[in-house]
Amino acid sequence: MKVKYKEDEWLIIEDGFDPEMIRASESIFSLGNGTMGQRANFEEHYSGDSLQGSYIAGVYYPDKTRVGWWKNGYPEYFAKVLNAPNWIGIDISVDGQAVDLTTAKIKSFRRVLNMKQGYLDRSFTISVSGKKQLEINSRRFLSMSEPDLGIIKYSVKSSDFTGKIEFTAYIDADVRNEDTNYGRKFWKEVSREVNKESGFQISRTMKTDFHVATGMVLELTKNDKKVPLTPDIIDREKYIANVFTADIKPKDEVILYKYVSVLSSLNHPKKKLSDHIKLSLREAITKGYATLLNDHILKWDEIWANSDVVIEGDLSAQQAIRFSIFQLNQTYTGNDERLNIGPKGFTGEKYGGSTYWDTEAFALPFFLKTADQKVGRNLLLYRYKHLEKSIANAEKLGFKNGAALYPMVTMNGEECHNEWEITFEEIHRNGAIAYAVFNYIRHTGDENYMADYGLEVLIGISRFWSQRASFSDNLKKYVILGVTGPNEYENNVNNNWYTNLLAVWTLSYTRENIELLEKKNPEKLKAVFRKINFLEDEEIPRWSDLITNMHMPFHEKLNVFLQHDGFLDKHIIPAEHIPAHERPINQHWSWDRILRSCYIKQADVLQGLYIFEEQFDSETIKRNFDFYEPLTVHESSLSACIHSIIASRLGNIKKAYELYLHTSRLDLDDYNNEVADGLHITSMAGTWLAIVEGFGGMRIINDKIHFNPLIPEKWVSYSFKVRFRGILIEVDVTKNDIVVCNLSEKPLSLVISGKDHLIEGSSKYSVGLQTE
């Protein structure tokens, strides 16, 4: 029987040891701090099935693509965020016998992730030498205040055992990625040094030549008194260790503190890494465990003060939303514009850890609403700095004149996805990046961004749409052929409605901003035009023709937008008719069968209705929702959240709540039986949006923030905080009232349930909740 994680408002709790759950729990209990991350592997040796995973943001390897046959334009490699040197290792032996939970006699086992304060506790009791017992406790955190540091407090306490405990504290750089295409190891050793109580190892990646220094310094106490260390030293290629023993008797407690610093050549000169790692370790041990933990907790206090969601009356929902917020903030802090947000974050190898369109469509809105403006700006600058490579990506496919195709998957701007239908056909990602520019500016009011960076990106993407569309003599309309929409259960379709909609919107928005800049800053516009060789008299008329004459598939009888041409040629059967034992279909059906079915992986038409909601009336949205949602199997982690938001918009609170639980507990309850591969980090932003934009009804319309809240039947109340143009506000919703508190000094004009209100700085405003 699988272990269930207990429900708690601030904790994730695992009681009991189940080897079948090890990989899943390694994902669930993962830690990160934006700079590095660590799966919840055991410190001590474990011979059972496990996915060892230490990761460093921005450090990757271009693993040569493995395909059956090569196609022109195919990416040469798939970028892998690397399994980095293992820094957590603390092997234990008792009277010469290694502690290994695969073979040990386990009396109790408990693991607790404290989301409020950002650390992982693990405790277990084992029988040794017959009936004698030892209790082992570990606490681990990756510092949010000192993001190069990871700290472990490892305690061994005797209940009734007398004997010797041997500790082997090590750093092991002889690691590999489980998902390597050709079985290669990606690290070469540069140097190593190990001394009494400390040591470091420097490795470099093959091909990309990132250098990473991983160092440790150790401290041992016995019954709260420091013990001088006289260790044996192990010094071999890619491995360093200190080995020391301690006598223990009943009631004794021996604690090993392991301070680890991880530095990379992204932030430090290669030739200075050894000096810098030594300095970092000295500073860490000087500050000490208690100070470092306290500073780390204070950082988490700041994060929760701005992003927490409080739900009263539904413990399952409360735990799930905090799990999402926690994972998002430990994955990305926004301090480095060279970094982005991988779909798995620091929790696994799947998807290579690279950047997808998930960032712009899901993660960016979360950070725009909860973090400082610079965080969202850095996410956009990441894409701006990849513009030239996006133009080069398009050129490989035959596009010209500065047309930009942003990659489906990337680490450095180059396309590196290894599936044809997604790499070349799922071009709607271009539109998501264009929309992100608009979304950032409307949230922040940072209009300078458009002139300085945004317009270049928009023109590059618009040039792509202009060339990608072709004129159909049959339809007398422009068409976009051979694409894959967000629904990846259909490939190589013509005129995906969502893709065509994004193309038209991007062209319109780009044209609009050219006209705006021509009025406000014509010299800046001329400079942009010169830089990119923009031919206004030729390109704008082509865009205008496309905007006016794009084919948008529509079914007159059903009065719904068609997902693509020919969608209704499929046999339309609601997903509820799929036998339970065949779900999820991506694990039970052939790909051929999936492609021929009517079943939808995630929101497609409905993704467009979500993004461009203002363009459609409620009846139109409802007709399309009622048609497409029953056909949707929600086998993408990005699916349920969008459907929940739309259901809330339609006032269908029961359906919205059902889908919210699906998206929020996707990993905690492992709905799709895949959490062992890592968590769905980017979809967790969608979980947050399902509350704030769904139940809270938050929208930005005509540069003004709107709320139109409703509340699930089970909830007594809920509250959330959001940022808008430098103002932080808190929204509390009960069964009867909506209370908006302006936590900033500036006044805020906003709309609540359709009515305008002005809330002065540092004040609050209450109105009745409309239930109809």
PDB file of C-alpha atoms in Angstrom, residues 433-564:
ATOM      1  CA  ILE A 433       6.185  35.253 -25.744  1.00  0.00           C
ATOM      2  CA  ALA A 434       4.629  38.214 -27.561  1.00  0.00           C
ATOM      3  CA  TYR A 435       1.694  38.185 -25.145  1.00  0.00           C
ATOM      4  CA  ALA A 436       4.126  38.130 -22.207  1.00  0.00           C
ATOM      5  CA  VAL A 437       5.444  41.553 -23.261  1.00  0.00           C
ATOM      6  CA  PHE A 438       1.892  42.912 -23.170  1.00  0.00           C
ATOM      7  CA  ASN A 439       1.163  41.173 -19.862  1.00  0.00           C
ATOM      8  CA  TYR A 440       4.276  42.576 -18.213  1.00  0.00           C
ATOM      9  CA  ILE A 441       3.576  46.148 -19.281  1.00  0.00           C
ATOM     10  CA  ARG A 442      -0.071  46.111 -18.246  1.00  0.00           C
ATOM     11  CA  HIS A 443       0.859  44.748 -14.808  1.00  0.00           C
ATOM     12  CA  THR A 444       3.792  47.067 -14.171  1.00  0.00           C
ATOM     13  CA  GLY A 445       3.158  50.149 -16.281  1.00  0.00           C
ATOM     14  CA  ASP A 446       6.782  49.912 -17.458  1.00  0.00           C
ATOM     15  CA  GLU A 447       6.204  51.455 -20.898  1.00  0.00           C
ATOM     16  CA  ASN A 448       9.924  52.053 -21.419  1.00  0.00           C
ATOM     17  CA  TYR A 449      10.372  48.331 -21.794  1.00  0.00           C
ATOM     18  CA  MET A 450       8.528  48.401 -25.117  1.00  0.00           C
ATOM     19  CA  ALA A 451      10.836  50.986 -26.657  1.00  0.00           C
ATOM     20  CA  ASP A 452      14.039  49.552 -25.184  1.00  0.00           C
ATOM     21  CA  TYR A 453      13.442  45.841 -25.755  1.00  0.00           C
ATOM     22  CA  GLY A 454       9.882  44.728 -26.421  1.00  0.00           C
ATOM     23  CA  LEU A 455       9.318  46.136 -29.879  1.00  0.00           C
ATOM     24  CA  GLU A 456      12.318  44.316 -31.364  1.00  0.00           C
ATOM     25  CA  VAL A 457      10.952  41.021 -30.069  1.00  0.00           C
ATOM     26  CA  LEU A 458       7.441  41.776 -31.334  1.00  0.00           C
ATOM     27  CA  ILE A 459       8.668  42.698 -34.808  1.00  0.00           C
ATOM     28  CA  GLY A 460      10.777  39.539 -35.030  1.00  0.00           C
ATOM     29  CA  ILE A 461       7.781  37.394 -34.073  1.00  0.00           C
ATOM     30  CA  SER A 462       5.438  39.326 -36.373  1.00  0.00           C
ATOM     31  CA  ARG A 463       7.802  38.802 -39.273  1.00  0.00           C
ATOM     32  CA  PHE A 464       7.623  35.086 -38.552  1.00  0.00           C
ATOM     33  CA  TRP A 465       3.814  35.058 -38.598  1.00  0.00           C
ATOM     34  CA  SER A 466       3.809  37.105 -41.788  1.00  0.00           C
ATOM     35  CA  GLN A 467       5.991  34.533 -43.545  1.00  0.00           C
ATOM     36  CA  ARG A 468       4.446  31.453 -41.924  1.00  0.00           C
ATOM     37  CA  ALA A 469       0.927  32.305 -43.152  1.00  0.00           C
ATOM     38  CA  SER A 470       0.025  31.626 -46.767  1.00  0.00           C
ATOM     39  CA  PHE A 471      -2.932  32.668 -48.893  1.00  0.00           C
ATOM     40  CA  SER A 472      -5.488  30.017 -49.799  1.00  0.00           C
ATOM     41  CA  ASP A 473      -7.109  30.577 -53.186  1.00  0.00           C
ATOM     42  CA  ASN A 474      -9.756  28.090 -52.152  1.00  0.00           C
ATOM     43  CA  LEU A 475     -10.773  29.887 -48.942  1.00  0.00           C
ATOM     44  CA  LYS A 476      -9.761  33.367 -50.076  1.00  0.00           C
ATOM     45  CA  LYS A 477      -8.189  33.676 -46.650  1.00  0.00           C
ATOM     46  CA  TYR A 478      -4.750  33.415 -45.088  1.00  0.00           C
ATOM     47  CA  VAL A 479      -4.038  30.052 -43.517  1.00  0.00           C
ATOM     48  CA  ILE A 480      -1.378  28.570 -41.241  1.00  0.00           C
ATOM     49  CA  LEU A 481      -0.781  24.950 -42.178  1.00  0.00           C
ATOM     50  CA  GLY A 482       0.943  21.996 -40.543  1.00  0.00           C
ATOM     51  CA  VAL A 483       0.924  22.963 -36.874  1.00  0.00           C
ATOM     52  CA  THR A 484       0.409  21.476 -33.437  1.00  0.00           C
ATOM     53  CA  GLY A 485      -1.639  23.519 -31.000  1.00  0.00           C
ATOM     54  CA  PRO A 486      -1.475  23.305 -27.212  1.00  0.00           C
ATOM     55  CA  ASN A 487      -3.341  20.004 -27.583  1.00  0.00           C
ATOM     56  CA  GLU A 488      -0.371  17.786 -28.362  1.00  0.00           C
ATOM     57  CA  TYR A 489      -2.722  14.842 -28.957  1.00  0.00           C
ATOM     58  CA  GLU A 490      -3.128  16.247 -32.502  1.00  0.00           C
ATOM     59  CA  ASN A 491      -0.175  16.838 -34.818  1.00  0.00           C
ATOM     60  CA  ASN A 492       0.255  18.410 -38.253  1.00  0.00           C
ATOM     61  CA  VAL A 493      -3.163  20.032 -38.383  1.00  0.00           C
ATOM     62  CA  ASN A 494      -4.229  23.001 -40.464  1.00  0.00           C
ATOM     63  CA  ASN A 495      -5.432  26.264 -38.983  1.00  0.00           C
ATOM     64  CA  ASN A 496      -5.347  25.611 -35.291  1.00  0.00           C
ATOM     65  CA  TRP A 497      -7.745  28.294 -34.061  1.00  0.00           C
ATOM     66  CA  TYR A 498      -5.603  29.273 -31.085  1.00  0.00           C
ATOM     67  CA  THR A 499      -2.449  29.580 -33.182  1.00  0.00           C
ATOM     68  CA  ASN A 500      -4.183  31.712 -35.813  1.00  0.00           C
ATOM     69  CA  LEU A 501      -5.708  33.892 -33.090  1.00  0.00           C
ATOM     70  CA  LEU A 502      -2.310  34.516 -31.533  1.00  0.00           C
ATOM     71  CA  ALA A 503      -0.820  35.364 -34.914  1.00  0.00           C
ATOM     72  CA  VAL A 504      -3.498  37.968 -35.613  1.00  0.00           C
ATOM     73  CA  TRP A 505      -3.233  39.435 -32.128  1.00  0.00           C
ATOM     74  CA  THR A 506       0.567  39.675 -32.290  1.00  0.00           C
ATOM     75  CA  LEU A 507       0.477  41.456 -35.629  1.00  0.00           C
ATOM     76  CA  SER A 508      -2.173  43.876 -34.333  1.00  0.00           C
ATOM     77  CA  TYR A 509      -0.342  44.561 -31.068  1.00  0.00           C
ATOM     78  CA  THR A 510       2.966  45.129 -32.845  1.00  0.00           C
ATOM     79  CA  ARG A 511       1.390  47.508 -35.351  1.00  0.00           C
ATOM     80  CA  GLU A 512      -0.352  49.346 -32.513  1.00  0.00           C
ATOM     81  CA  ASN A 513       2.917  49.881 -30.623  1.00  0.00           C
ATOM     82  CA  ILE A 514       4.734  51.063 -33.717  1.00  0.00           C
ATOM     83  CA  GLU A 515       2.028  53.713 -34.144  1.00  0.00           C
ATOM     84  CA  LEU A 516       2.225  54.611 -30.457  1.00  0.00           C
ATOM     85  CA  LEU A 517       5.994  54.971 -30.448  1.00  0.00           C
ATOM     86  CA  GLU A 518       5.820  57.036 -33.650  1.00  0.00           C
ATOM     87  CA  LYS A 519       3.827  59.598 -31.690  1.00  0.00           C
ATOM     88  CA  LYS A 520       5.684  59.437 -28.380  1.00  0.00           C
ATOM     89  CA  ASN A 521       9.299  58.824 -29.361  1.00  0.00           C
ATOM     90  CA  PRO A 522       9.846  58.890 -33.145  1.00  0.00           C
ATOM     91  CA  GLU A 523      13.646  59.046 -32.821  1.00  0.00           C
ATOM     92  CA  LYS A 524      13.681  55.865 -30.762  1.00  0.00           C
ATOM     93  CA  LEU A 525      11.433  54.183 -33.310  1.00  0.00           C
ATOM     94  CA  LYS A 526      13.739  55.190 -36.156  1.00  0.00           C
ATOM     95  CA  ALA A 527      16.691  53.756 -34.248  1.00  0.00           C
ATOM     96  CA  VAL A 528      14.873  50.432 -33.824  1.00  0.00           C
ATOM     97  CA  PHE A 529      13.919  50.388 -37.511  1.00  0.00           C
ATOM     98  CA  ARG A 530      17.523  51.044 -38.545  1.00  0.00           C
ATOM     99  CA  LYS A 531      18.854  48.358 -36.234  1.00  0.00           C
ATOM    100  CA  ILE A 532      16.581  45.636 -37.647  1.00  0.00           C
ATOM    101  CA  ASN A 533      16.238  47.006 -41.200  1.00  0.00           C
ATOM    102  CA  PHE A 534      12.466  47.356 -40.892  1.00  0.00           C
ATOM    103  CA  LEU A 535      10.713  48.274 -44.142  1.00  0.00           C
ATOM    104  CA  GLU A 536       7.576  49.910 -42.819  1.00  0.00           C
ATOM    105  CA  ASP A 537       5.931  50.592 -46.171  1.00  0.00           C
ATOM    106  CA  GLU A 538       6.264  46.949 -47.216  1.00  0.00           C
ATOM    107  CA  GLU A 539       5.771  45.032 -43.984  1.00  0.00           C
ATOM    108  CA  ILE A 540       2.903  46.886 -42.308  1.00  0.00           C
ATOM    109  CA  PRO A 541       0.495  46.542 -45.283  1.00  0.00           C
ATOM    110  CA  ARG A 542       1.172  42.780 -45.378  1.00  0.00           C
ATOM    111  CA  TRP A 543       0.427  42.542 -41.656  1.00  0.00           C
ATOM    112  CA  SER A 544      -2.790  44.549 -42.043  1.00  0.00           C
ATOM    113  CA  ASP A 545      -3.970  42.208 -44.801  1.00  0.00           C
ATOM    114  CA  LEU A 546      -3.271  39.191 -42.618  1.00  0.00           C
ATOM    115  CA  ILE A 547      -5.083  40.724 -39.649  1.00  0.00           C
ATOM    116  CA  THR A 548      -8.179  41.356 -41.746  1.00  0.00           C
ATOM    117  CA  ASN A 549      -8.213  38.127 -43.728  1.00  0.00           C
ATOM    118  CA  MET A 550      -6.970  35.327 -41.460  1.00  0.00           C
ATOM    119  CA  HIS A 551      -9.020  32.139 -41.598  1.00  0.00           C
ATOM    120  CA  MET A 552     -10.505  31.352 -38.170  1.00  0.00           C
ATOM    121  CA  PRO A 553     -12.175  27.890 -38.142  1.00  0.00           C
ATOM    122  CA  PHE A 554     -15.783  28.052 -36.933  1.00  0.00           C
ATOM    123  CA  HIS A 555     -18.746  25.674 -36.969  1.00  0.00           C
ATOM    124  CA  GLU A 556     -21.986  27.471 -37.778  1.00  0.00           C
ATOM    125  CA  LYS A 557     -24.377  24.792 -36.540  1.00  0.00           C
ATOM    126  CA  LEU A 558     -22.658  24.225 -33.172  1.00  0.00           C
ATOM    127  CA  ASN A 559     -21.721  27.901 -32.981  1.00  0.00           C
ATOM    128  CA  VAL A 560     -18.250  27.083 -31.619  1.00  0.00           C
ATOM    129  CA  PHE A 561     -14.717  27.818 -32.734  1.00  0.00           C
ATOM    130  CA  LEU A 562     -13.185  24.738 -34.302  1.00  0.00           C
ATOM    131  CA  GLN A 563      -9.955  23.569 -32.769  1.00  0.00           C
ATOM    132  CA  HIS A 564      -8.679  23.169 -36.313  1.00  0.00           C
TER     133      HIS A 564
END
